[in-house]
Coordinates of C-alpha atoms in Angstrom, one line a residue:
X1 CA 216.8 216.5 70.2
X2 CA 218.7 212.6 69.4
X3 CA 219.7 214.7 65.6
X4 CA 220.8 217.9 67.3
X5 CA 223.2 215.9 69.6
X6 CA 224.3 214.2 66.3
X7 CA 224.5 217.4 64.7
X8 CA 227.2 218.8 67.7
X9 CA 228.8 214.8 68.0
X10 CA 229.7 215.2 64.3
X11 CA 231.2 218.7 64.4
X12 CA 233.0 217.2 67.8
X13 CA 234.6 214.9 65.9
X14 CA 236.5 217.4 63.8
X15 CA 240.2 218.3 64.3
X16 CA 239.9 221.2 66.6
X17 CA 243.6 221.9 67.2
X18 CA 244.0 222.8 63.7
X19 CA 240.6 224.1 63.7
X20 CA 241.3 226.8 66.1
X21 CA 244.5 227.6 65.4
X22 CA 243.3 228.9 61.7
X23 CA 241.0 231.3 63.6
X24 CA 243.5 232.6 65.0
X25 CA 244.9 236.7 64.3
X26 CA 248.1 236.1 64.8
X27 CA 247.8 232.8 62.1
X28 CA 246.2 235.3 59.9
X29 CA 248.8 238.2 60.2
X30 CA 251.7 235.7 60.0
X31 CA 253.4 236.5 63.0
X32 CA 254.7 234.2 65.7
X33 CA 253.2 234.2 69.2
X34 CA 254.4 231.4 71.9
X35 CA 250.7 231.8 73.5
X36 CA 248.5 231.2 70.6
X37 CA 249.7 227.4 70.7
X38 CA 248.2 226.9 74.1
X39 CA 245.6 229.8 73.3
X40 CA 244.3 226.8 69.8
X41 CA 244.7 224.2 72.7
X42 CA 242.4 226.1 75.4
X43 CA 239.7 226.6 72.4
X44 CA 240.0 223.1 71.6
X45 CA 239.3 221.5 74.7
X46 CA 235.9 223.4 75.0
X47 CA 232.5 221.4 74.1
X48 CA 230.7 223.1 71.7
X49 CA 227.1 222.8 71.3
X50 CA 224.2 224.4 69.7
X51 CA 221.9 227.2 71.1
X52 CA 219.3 224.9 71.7
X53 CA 221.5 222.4 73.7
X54 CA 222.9 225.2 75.8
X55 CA 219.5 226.8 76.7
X56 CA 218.7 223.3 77.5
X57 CA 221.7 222.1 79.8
X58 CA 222.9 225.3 81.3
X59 CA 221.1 228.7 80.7
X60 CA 217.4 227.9 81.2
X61 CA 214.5 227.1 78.7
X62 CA 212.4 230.1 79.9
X63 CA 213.6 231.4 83.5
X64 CA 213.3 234.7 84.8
X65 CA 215.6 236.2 81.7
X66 CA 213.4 234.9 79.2
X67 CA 210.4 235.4 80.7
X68 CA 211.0 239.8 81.2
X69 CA 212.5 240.3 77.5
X70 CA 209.3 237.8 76.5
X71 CA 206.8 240.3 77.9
X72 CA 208.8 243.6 76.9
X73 CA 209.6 242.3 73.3
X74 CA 205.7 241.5 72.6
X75 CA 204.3 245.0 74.2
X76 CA 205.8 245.5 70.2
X77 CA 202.5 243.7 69.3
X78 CA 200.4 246.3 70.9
X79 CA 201.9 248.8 69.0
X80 CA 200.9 246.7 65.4
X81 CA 197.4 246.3 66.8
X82 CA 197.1 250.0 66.9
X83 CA 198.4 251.4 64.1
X84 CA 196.2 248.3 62.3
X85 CA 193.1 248.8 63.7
X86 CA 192.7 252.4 64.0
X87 CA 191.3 253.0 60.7
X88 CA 188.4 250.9 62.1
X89 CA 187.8 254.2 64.4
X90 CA 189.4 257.1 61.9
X91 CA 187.5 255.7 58.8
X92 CA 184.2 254.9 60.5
X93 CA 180.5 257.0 59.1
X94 CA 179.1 259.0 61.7
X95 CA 175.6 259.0 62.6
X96 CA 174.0 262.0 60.8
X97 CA 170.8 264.0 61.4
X98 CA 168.4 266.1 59.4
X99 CA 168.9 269.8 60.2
X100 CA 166.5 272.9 60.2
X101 CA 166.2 272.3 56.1
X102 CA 164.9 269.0 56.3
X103 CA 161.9 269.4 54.3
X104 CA 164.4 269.8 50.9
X105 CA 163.8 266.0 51.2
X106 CA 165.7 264.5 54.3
X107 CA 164.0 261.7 55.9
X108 CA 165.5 260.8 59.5
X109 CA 164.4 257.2 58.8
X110 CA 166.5 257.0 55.5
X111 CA 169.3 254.4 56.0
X112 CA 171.8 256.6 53.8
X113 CA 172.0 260.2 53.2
X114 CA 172.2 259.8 49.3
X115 CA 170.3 261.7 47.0
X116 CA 169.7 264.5 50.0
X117 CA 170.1 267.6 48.9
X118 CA 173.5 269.8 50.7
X119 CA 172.6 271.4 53.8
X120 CA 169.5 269.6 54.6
X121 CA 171.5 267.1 57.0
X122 CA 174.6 267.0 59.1
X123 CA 176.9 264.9 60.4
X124 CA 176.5 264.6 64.6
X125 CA 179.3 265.3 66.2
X126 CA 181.0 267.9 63.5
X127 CA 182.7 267.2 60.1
X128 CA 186.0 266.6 62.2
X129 CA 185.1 263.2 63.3
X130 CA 186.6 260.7 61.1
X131 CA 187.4 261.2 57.4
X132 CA 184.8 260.2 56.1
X133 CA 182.8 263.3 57.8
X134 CA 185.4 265.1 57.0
X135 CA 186.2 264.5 53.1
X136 CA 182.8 262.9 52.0
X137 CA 183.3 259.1 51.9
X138 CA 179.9 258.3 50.9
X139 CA 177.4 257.5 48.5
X140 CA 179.6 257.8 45.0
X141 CA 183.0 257.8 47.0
X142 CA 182.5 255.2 49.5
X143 CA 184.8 252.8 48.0
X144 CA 187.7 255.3 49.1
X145 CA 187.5 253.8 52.6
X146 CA 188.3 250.3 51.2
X147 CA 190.9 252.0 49.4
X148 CA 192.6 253.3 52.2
X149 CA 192.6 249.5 54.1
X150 CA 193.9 248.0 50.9
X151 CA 196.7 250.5 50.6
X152 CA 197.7 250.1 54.5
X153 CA 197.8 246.4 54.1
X154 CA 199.5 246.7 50.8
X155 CA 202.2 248.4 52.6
X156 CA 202.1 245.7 55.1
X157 CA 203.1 243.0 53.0
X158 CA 206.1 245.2 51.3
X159 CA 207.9 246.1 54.6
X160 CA 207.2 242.5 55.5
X161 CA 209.5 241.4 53.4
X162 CA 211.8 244.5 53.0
X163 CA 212.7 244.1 57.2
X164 CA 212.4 240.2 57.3
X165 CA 215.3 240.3 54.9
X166 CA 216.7 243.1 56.9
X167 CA 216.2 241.1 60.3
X168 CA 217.5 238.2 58.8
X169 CA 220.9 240.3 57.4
X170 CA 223.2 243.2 58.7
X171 CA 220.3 245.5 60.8
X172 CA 219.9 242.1 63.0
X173 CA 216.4 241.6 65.0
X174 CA 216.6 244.5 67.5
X175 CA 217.7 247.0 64.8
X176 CA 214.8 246.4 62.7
X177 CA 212.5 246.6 65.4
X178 CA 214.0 249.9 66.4
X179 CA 213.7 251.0 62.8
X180 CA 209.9 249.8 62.2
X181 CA 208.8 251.5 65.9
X182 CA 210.6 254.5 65.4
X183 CA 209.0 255.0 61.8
X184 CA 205.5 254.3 62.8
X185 CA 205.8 256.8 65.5
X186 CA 206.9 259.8 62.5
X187 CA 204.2 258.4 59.7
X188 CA 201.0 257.8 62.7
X189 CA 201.5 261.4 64.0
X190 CA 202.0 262.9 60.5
X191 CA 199.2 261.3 59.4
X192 CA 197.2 263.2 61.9
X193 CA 198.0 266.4 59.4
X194 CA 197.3 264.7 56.7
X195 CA 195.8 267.9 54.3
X196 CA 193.5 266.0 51.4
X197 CA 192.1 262.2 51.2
X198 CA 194.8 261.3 48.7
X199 CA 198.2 262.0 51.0
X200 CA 196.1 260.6 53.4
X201 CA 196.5 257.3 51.9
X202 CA 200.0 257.6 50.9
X203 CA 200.5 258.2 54.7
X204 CA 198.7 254.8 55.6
X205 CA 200.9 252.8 52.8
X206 CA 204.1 254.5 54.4
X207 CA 202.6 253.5 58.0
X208 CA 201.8 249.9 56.8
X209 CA 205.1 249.9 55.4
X210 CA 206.8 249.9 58.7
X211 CA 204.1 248.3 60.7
X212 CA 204.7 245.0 58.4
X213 CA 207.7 244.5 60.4
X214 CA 207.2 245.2 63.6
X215 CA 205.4 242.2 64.5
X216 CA 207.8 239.4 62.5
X217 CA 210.8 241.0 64.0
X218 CA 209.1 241.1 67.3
X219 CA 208.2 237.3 67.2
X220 CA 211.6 236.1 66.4
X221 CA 213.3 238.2 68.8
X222 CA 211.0 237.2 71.6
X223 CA 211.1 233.5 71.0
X224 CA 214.8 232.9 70.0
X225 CA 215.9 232.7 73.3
X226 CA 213.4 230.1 74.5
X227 CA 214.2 226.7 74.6
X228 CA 212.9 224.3 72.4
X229 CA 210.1 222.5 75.0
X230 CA 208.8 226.1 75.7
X231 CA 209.2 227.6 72.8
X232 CA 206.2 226.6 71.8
X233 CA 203.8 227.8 74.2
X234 CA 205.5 231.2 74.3
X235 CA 205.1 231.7 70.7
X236 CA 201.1 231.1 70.8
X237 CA 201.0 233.4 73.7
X238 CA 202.3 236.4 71.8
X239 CA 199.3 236.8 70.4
X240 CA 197.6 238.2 73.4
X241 CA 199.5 241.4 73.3
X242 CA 198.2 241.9 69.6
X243 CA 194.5 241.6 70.7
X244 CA 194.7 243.5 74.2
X245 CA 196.4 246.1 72.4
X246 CA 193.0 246.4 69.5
X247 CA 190.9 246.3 73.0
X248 CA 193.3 249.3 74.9
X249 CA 192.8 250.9 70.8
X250 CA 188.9 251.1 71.8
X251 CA 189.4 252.8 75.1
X252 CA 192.2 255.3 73.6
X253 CA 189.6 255.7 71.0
X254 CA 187.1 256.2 73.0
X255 CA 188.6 259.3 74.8
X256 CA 189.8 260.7 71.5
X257 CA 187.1 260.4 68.9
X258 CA 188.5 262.4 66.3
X259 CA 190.4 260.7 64.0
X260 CA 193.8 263.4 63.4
X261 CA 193.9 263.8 67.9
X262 CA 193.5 259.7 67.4
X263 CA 196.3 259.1 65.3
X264 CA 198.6 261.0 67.4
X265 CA 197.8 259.1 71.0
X266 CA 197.6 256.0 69.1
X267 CA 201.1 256.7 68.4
X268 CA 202.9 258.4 71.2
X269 CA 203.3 254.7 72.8
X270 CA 205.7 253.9 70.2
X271 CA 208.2 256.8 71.2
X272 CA 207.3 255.6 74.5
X273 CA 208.4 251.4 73.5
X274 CA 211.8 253.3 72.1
X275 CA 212.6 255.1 74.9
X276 CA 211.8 252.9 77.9
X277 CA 211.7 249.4 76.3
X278 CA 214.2 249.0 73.5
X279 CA 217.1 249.7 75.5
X280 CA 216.6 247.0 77.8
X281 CA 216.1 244.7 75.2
X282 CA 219.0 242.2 74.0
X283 CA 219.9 241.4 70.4
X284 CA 219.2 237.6 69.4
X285 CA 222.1 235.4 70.5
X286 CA 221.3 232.8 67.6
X287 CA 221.8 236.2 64.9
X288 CA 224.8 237.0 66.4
X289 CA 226.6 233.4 66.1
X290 CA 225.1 233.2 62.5
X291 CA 227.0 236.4 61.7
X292 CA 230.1 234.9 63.3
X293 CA 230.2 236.5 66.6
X294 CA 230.3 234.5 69.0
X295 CA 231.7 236.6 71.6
X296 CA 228.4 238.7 71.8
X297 CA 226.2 235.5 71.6
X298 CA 228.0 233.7 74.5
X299 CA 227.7 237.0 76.5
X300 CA 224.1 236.5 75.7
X301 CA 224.3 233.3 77.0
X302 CA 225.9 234.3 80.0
X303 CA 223.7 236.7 81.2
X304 CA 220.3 234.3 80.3
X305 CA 222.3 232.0 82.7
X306 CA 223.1 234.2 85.5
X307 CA 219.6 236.0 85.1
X308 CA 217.7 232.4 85.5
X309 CA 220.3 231.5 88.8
X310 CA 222.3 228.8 86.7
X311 CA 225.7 229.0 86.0
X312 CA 227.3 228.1 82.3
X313 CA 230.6 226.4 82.8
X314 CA 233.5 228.0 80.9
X315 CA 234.5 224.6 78.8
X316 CA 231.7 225.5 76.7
X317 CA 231.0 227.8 73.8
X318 CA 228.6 228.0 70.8
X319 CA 228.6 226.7 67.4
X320 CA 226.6 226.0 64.2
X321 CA 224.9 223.4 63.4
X322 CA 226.0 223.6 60.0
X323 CA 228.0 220.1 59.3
X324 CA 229.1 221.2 56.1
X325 CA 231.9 223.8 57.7
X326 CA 233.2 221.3 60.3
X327 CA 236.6 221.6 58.3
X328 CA 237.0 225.0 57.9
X329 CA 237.7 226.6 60.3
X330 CA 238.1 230.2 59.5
X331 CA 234.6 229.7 58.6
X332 CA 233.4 229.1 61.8
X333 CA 234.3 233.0 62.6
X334 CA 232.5 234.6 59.8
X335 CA 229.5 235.6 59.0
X336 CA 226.5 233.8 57.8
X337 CA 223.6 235.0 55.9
X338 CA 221.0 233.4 53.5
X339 CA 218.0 235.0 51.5
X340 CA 214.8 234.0 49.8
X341 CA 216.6 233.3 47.3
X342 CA 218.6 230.2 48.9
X343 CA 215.1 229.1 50.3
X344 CA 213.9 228.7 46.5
X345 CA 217.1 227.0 45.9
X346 CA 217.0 224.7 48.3
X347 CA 213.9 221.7 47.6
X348 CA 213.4 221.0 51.0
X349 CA 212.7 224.4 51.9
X350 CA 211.3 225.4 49.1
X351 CA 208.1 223.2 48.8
X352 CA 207.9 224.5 52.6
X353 CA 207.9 228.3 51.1
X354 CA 205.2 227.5 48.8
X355 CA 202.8 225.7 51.0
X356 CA 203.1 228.5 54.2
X357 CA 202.7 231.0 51.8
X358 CA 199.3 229.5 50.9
X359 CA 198.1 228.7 53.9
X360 CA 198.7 232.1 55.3
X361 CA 196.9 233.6 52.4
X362 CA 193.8 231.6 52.7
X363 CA 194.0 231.5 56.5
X364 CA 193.8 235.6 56.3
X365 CA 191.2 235.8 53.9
X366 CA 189.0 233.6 56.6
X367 CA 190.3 235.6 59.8
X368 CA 189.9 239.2 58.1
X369 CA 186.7 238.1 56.4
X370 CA 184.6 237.3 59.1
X371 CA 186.2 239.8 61.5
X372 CA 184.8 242.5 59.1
X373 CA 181.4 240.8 59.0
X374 CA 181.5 240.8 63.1
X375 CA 182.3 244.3 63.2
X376 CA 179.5 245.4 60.9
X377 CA 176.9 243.9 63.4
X378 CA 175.1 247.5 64.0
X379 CA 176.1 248.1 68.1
X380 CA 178.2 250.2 69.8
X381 CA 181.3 250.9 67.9
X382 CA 184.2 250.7 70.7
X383 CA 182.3 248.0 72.7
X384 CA 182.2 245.9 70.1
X385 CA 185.7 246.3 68.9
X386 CA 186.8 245.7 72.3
X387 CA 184.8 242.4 73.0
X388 CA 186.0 240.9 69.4
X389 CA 189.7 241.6 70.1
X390 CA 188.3 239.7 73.9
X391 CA 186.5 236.6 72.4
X392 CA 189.8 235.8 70.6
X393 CA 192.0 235.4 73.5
X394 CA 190.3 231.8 74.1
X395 CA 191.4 230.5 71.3
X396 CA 194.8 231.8 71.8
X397 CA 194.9 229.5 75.0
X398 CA 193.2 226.6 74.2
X399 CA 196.0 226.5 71.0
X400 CA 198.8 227.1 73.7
X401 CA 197.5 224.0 75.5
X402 CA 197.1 221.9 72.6
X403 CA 200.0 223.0 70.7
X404 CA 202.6 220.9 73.0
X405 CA 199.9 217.9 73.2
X406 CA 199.1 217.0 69.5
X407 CA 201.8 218.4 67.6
X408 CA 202.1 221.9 65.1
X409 CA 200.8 219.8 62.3
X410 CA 197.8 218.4 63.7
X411 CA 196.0 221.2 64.9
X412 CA 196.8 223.3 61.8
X413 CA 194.9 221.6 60.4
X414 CA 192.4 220.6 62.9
X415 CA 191.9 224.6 63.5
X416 CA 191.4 225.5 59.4
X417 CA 188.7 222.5 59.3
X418 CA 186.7 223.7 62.2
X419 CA 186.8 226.9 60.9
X420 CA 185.6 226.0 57.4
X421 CA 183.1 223.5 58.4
X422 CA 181.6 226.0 60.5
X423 CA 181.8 228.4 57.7
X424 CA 180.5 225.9 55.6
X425 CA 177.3 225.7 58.0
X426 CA 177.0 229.6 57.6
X427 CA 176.9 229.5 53.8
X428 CA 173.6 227.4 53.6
X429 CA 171.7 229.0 56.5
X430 CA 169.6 232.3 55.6
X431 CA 170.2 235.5 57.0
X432 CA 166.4 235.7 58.7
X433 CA 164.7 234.5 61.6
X434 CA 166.7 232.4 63.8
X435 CA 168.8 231.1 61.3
X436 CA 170.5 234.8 61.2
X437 CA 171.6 234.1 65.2
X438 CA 172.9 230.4 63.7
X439 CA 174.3 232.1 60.6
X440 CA 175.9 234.7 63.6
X441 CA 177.4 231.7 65.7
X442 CA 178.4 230.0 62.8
X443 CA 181.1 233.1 61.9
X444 CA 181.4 234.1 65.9
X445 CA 183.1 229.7 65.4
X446 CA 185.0 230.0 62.5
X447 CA 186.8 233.2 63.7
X448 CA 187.6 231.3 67.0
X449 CA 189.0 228.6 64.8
X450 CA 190.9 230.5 62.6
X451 CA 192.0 233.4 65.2
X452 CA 193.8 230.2 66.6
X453 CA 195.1 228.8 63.3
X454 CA 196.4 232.5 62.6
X455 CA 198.5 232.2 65.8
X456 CA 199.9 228.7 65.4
X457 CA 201.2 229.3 61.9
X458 CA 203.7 231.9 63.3
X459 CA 205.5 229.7 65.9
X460 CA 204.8 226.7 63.0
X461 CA 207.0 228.8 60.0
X462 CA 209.8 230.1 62.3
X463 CA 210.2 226.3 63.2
X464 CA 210.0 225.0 59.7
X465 CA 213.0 227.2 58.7
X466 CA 216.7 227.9 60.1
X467 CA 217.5 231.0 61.6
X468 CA 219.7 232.5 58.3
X469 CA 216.4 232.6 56.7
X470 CA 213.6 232.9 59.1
X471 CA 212.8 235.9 58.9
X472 CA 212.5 236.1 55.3
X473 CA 210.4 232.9 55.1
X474 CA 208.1 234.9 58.0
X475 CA 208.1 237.9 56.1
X476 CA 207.1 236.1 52.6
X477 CA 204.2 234.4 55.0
X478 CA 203.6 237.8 56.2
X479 CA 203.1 239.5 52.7
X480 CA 201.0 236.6 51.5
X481 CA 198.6 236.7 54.7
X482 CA 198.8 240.4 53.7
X483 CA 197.0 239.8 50.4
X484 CA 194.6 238.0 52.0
X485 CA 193.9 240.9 54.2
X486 CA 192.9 242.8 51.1
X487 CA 190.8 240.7 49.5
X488 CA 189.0 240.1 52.2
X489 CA 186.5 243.3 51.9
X490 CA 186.3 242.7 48.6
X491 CA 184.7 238.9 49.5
X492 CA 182.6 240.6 52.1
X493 CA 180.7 243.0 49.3
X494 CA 179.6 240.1 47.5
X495 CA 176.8 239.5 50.5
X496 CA 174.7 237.1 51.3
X497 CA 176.0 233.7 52.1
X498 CA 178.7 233.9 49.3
X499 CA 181.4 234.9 51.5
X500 CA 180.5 231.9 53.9
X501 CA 180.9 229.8 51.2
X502 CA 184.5 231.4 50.1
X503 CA 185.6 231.0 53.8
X504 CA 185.1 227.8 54.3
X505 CA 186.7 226.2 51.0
X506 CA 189.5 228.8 52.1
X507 CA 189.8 226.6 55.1
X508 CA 188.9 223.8 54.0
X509 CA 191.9 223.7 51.5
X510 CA 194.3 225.7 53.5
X511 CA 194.0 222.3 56.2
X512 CA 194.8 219.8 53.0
X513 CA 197.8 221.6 52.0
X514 CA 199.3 221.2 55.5
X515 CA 199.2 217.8 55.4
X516 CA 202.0 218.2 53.3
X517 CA 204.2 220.2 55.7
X518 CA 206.5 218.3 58.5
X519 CA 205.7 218.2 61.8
X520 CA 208.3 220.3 64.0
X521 CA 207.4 219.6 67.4
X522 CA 210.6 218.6 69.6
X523 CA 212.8 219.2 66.3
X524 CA 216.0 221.3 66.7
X525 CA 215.6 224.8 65.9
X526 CA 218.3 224.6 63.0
X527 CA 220.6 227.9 62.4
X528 CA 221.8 226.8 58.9
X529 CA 220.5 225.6 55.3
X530 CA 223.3 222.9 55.5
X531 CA 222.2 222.0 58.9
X532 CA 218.7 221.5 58.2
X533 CA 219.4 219.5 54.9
X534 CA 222.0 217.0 56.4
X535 CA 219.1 216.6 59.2
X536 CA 216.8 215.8 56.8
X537 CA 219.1 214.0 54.7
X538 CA 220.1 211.6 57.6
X539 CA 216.2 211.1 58.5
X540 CA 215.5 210.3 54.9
X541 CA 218.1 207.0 55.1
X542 CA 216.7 205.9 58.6
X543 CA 213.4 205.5 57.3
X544 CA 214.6 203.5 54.0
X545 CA 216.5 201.5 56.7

């Protein structure tokens, strides 16, 4: 908080009346107005301060404002859980049965219908089931189903970055998530008609396209309003709506076992978000003073104050924290945008960009890793989907309490090495006996671990960046933790305790590598590059002092 103050004590300092009266039209057109005078000396006089500082002094940290768009932005989160996770249900293999032929060789004690000749088995419940009834995803063509996840979660990690960059620039947070939701509602319910395997799976690329931004854009819009000692909290707990949603998936599931009636009520809630939920949300004040209006942003403001029961005095307005522009004024009014590119640019973000990136790929190899080897545990389908999504929600809390006690930093890392040691443990124990309930504990921990780590590193990235860029440096983390998604089942095939062993150097490593990153807790939640830098610049001389 001391270098935000310094931040706004600096821009303070600047000349104000000339400042001002360079924003103004009339300056700009040329033309003469008595008022604008006293109109340069009425902006002057106002204290300016940053987002943070405002939610801080005047609006509310996380009053009754924040708390309702909180909750309505996140239901967002449900939505990614089931267009996600339904494949789990669409793609599954049926139970099968011998028919009236059986003696051309069926055995109802075979473990795979392979080799059997046509007609003497069937699949219980009808072909229509899933698609792998329903197009023959077995034996020689099984590898079609890990075709399909790859090519969702492939799409994932393109529209990651295609609407973080989007977020980030002229669409703005709520238009993006408008965009993704309303997308995912046409491609899930088209699915559902989906003729042959093959334009099935362009249909799950096109629906992992758009689902790879709903949650980033979701995030950011949720938690940019929240002040800095809260912000924390309310970004681990965004997390819940993600797994309650996978456990509400089972239920809908549940009701609608086959997979084209599935896909369709799996996706009616997102015309339901865009209809009843979107239009009560509010566009990010913090994008809309980085684009240079800061009309909208204080309205923003106004309203989070007046919501929460405080008032905000009229002397004060919003700024930047961008030091550099303190003398140009004009600036002040116009837009400001950043890419990936300027992240590379910059060092100090840059090493930042390359180390999330890494841990958010070996952090998703882990988490996706042993949540297929949970899954394939051979009970019921929908209960056991709906107690995994259950047994994660712990770890979601305990990292909400700890996150504000030890830092972003420390339990990073502390959640990736409990994770891999635990993994670690699971590699050298044998899949028999007893040790196969050990070996079963041992992932049942790391996915605890790493189900928390996966939730700290979202609130940890938005903080490491400023807000011209956050949601491209998310959405690069978002397309890397997307490739670790799909290599994940290709891990898993290797059997055995080879993919214990894989998970926890994956975690292992992935808690080195964030020694490396700062630690962000009770840092200003910069809007610029230039901010940010001169921040870090200024720390860098105090501690040569």
């Amino acid at each position: 908080m001391s270098k935000s103050v310094g931040a706004i004590e600096d821009h303070l300092g600047t000349p104000r009346g000339e400042e001002e009266e360079k924003m103004s039209p009339e300056s700009d057109r040329g033309g003469s107005d008595l008022s604008s005078p006293l109109l340069a000396k009425e902006l002057s006089d106002k204290e300016k301060m940053g987002v943070d500082e405002m939610l801080q002094r005047f609006a509310g940290e996380f009053g009754r404002w924040q708390w309702r768009h909180f909750v309505l932005t996140n239901l967002a989160w449900a939505l990614e859980a089931f267009h996600a996770m339904v494949m789990i249900f669409a793609d599954h293999k049926p139970a099968w049965r011998c028919t009236a032929r059986a003696g051309l060789g069926c055995s109802p004690l075979a473990e795979s219908v392979c080799g059997f000749e046509q007609g003497s088995w069937e699949w219980v419940g009808g072909s229509g089931l899933s698609t792998v009834s329903e197009w023959g995803l077995v034996c020689g063509n099984q590898y079609k189903i890990g075709l399909v996840q790859s090519g969702f979660f492939a799409g994932c990690m393109v529209g990651a970055g295609v609407f973080g960059h989007l977020s980030d620039s002229f669409l703005g947070r709520k238009g993006s998530l408008t965009l993704v939701c309303a997308m995912n509602l046409v491609f899930g319910c088209v699915t559902a008609l989906a003729p042959t395997y093959w334009i099935y799976v362009v249909l799950r690329f096109l629906t992992g396209f758009s689902t790879g931004g709903v949650g980033l854009c979701s995030f950011v819009l949720a938690t940019e309003p929240v002040g800095p000692s809260k912000r924390g909290i309310a970004g681990m707990s965004t997390f819940y709506f993600f797994s309650g949603g996978i456990a509400v998936l089972a239920a809908i599931a549940y009701v609608f076992p086959s997979w084209r009636a599935l896909y369709i009520a799996s996706s009616i809630p997102s015309l339901l978000f865009l209809v009843a939920i979107i239009p009560f949300l509010s566009e990010s004040p913090r994008w809309y003073l980085v684009r240079g209006n800061i009309s909208n942003a204080m309205k923003v403001m106004r309203e989070i104050a007046n919501c929460n029961g405080k008032v905000l005095p009229d002397n004060v307005t919003l700024t930047l924290d961008d030091n550099s522009r303190k003398c140009d004024g004009p600036a002040l009014q116009e837009s400001v945008s950043g890419s990936i590119i300027d992240v590379v640019r910059s060092p100090l973000t840059r090493i930042r960009l390359v180390l999330t990136v890494a841990i958010n790929f070996l952090t998703s190899i882990v988490y996706y890793g042993l949540s297929l080897n949970v899954v394939n545990l051979g009970t019921n389908l929908y209960l056991n989907v709906a107690l995994n999504a259950i047994a994660e929600m712990p770890a979601f809390a305990l990292t909400a309490i700890l996150i504000d006690l030890f830092g972003r930093k420390p339990l990073t890392i502390g959640t990736m090495w409990f994770s891999g040691v635990f993994c670690v443990l699971g590699s050298i124990l044998k899949s028999a006996g007893i040790s196969k309930v050990a070996q079963m504990v041992c992932g049942i921990l790391g996915i605890f671990g790493m189900a928390g780590t996966y939730n700290l590193l979202f609130i940890y990235v938005a903080e490491l960046f400023p807000t011209v860029v956050r949601n491209a440096a998310l959405g690069c983390a978002t397309q890397s933790a997307q490739m670790g998604a799909i290599l994940a089942p290709l891990v898993v095939v290797l059997g055995g305790g080879v993919p214990f062993a894989i998970f926890g150097v994956c975690g292992i490593v992935g808690g080195i590598l964030s020694f490396l990153l700062p630690e962000t807790f009770n840092q200003p939640l910069y809007d610029t590059m230039a901010g940010m830098e001169e921040s870090a610049h200024t720390e860098h001389r105090k501690e040569k002092v």
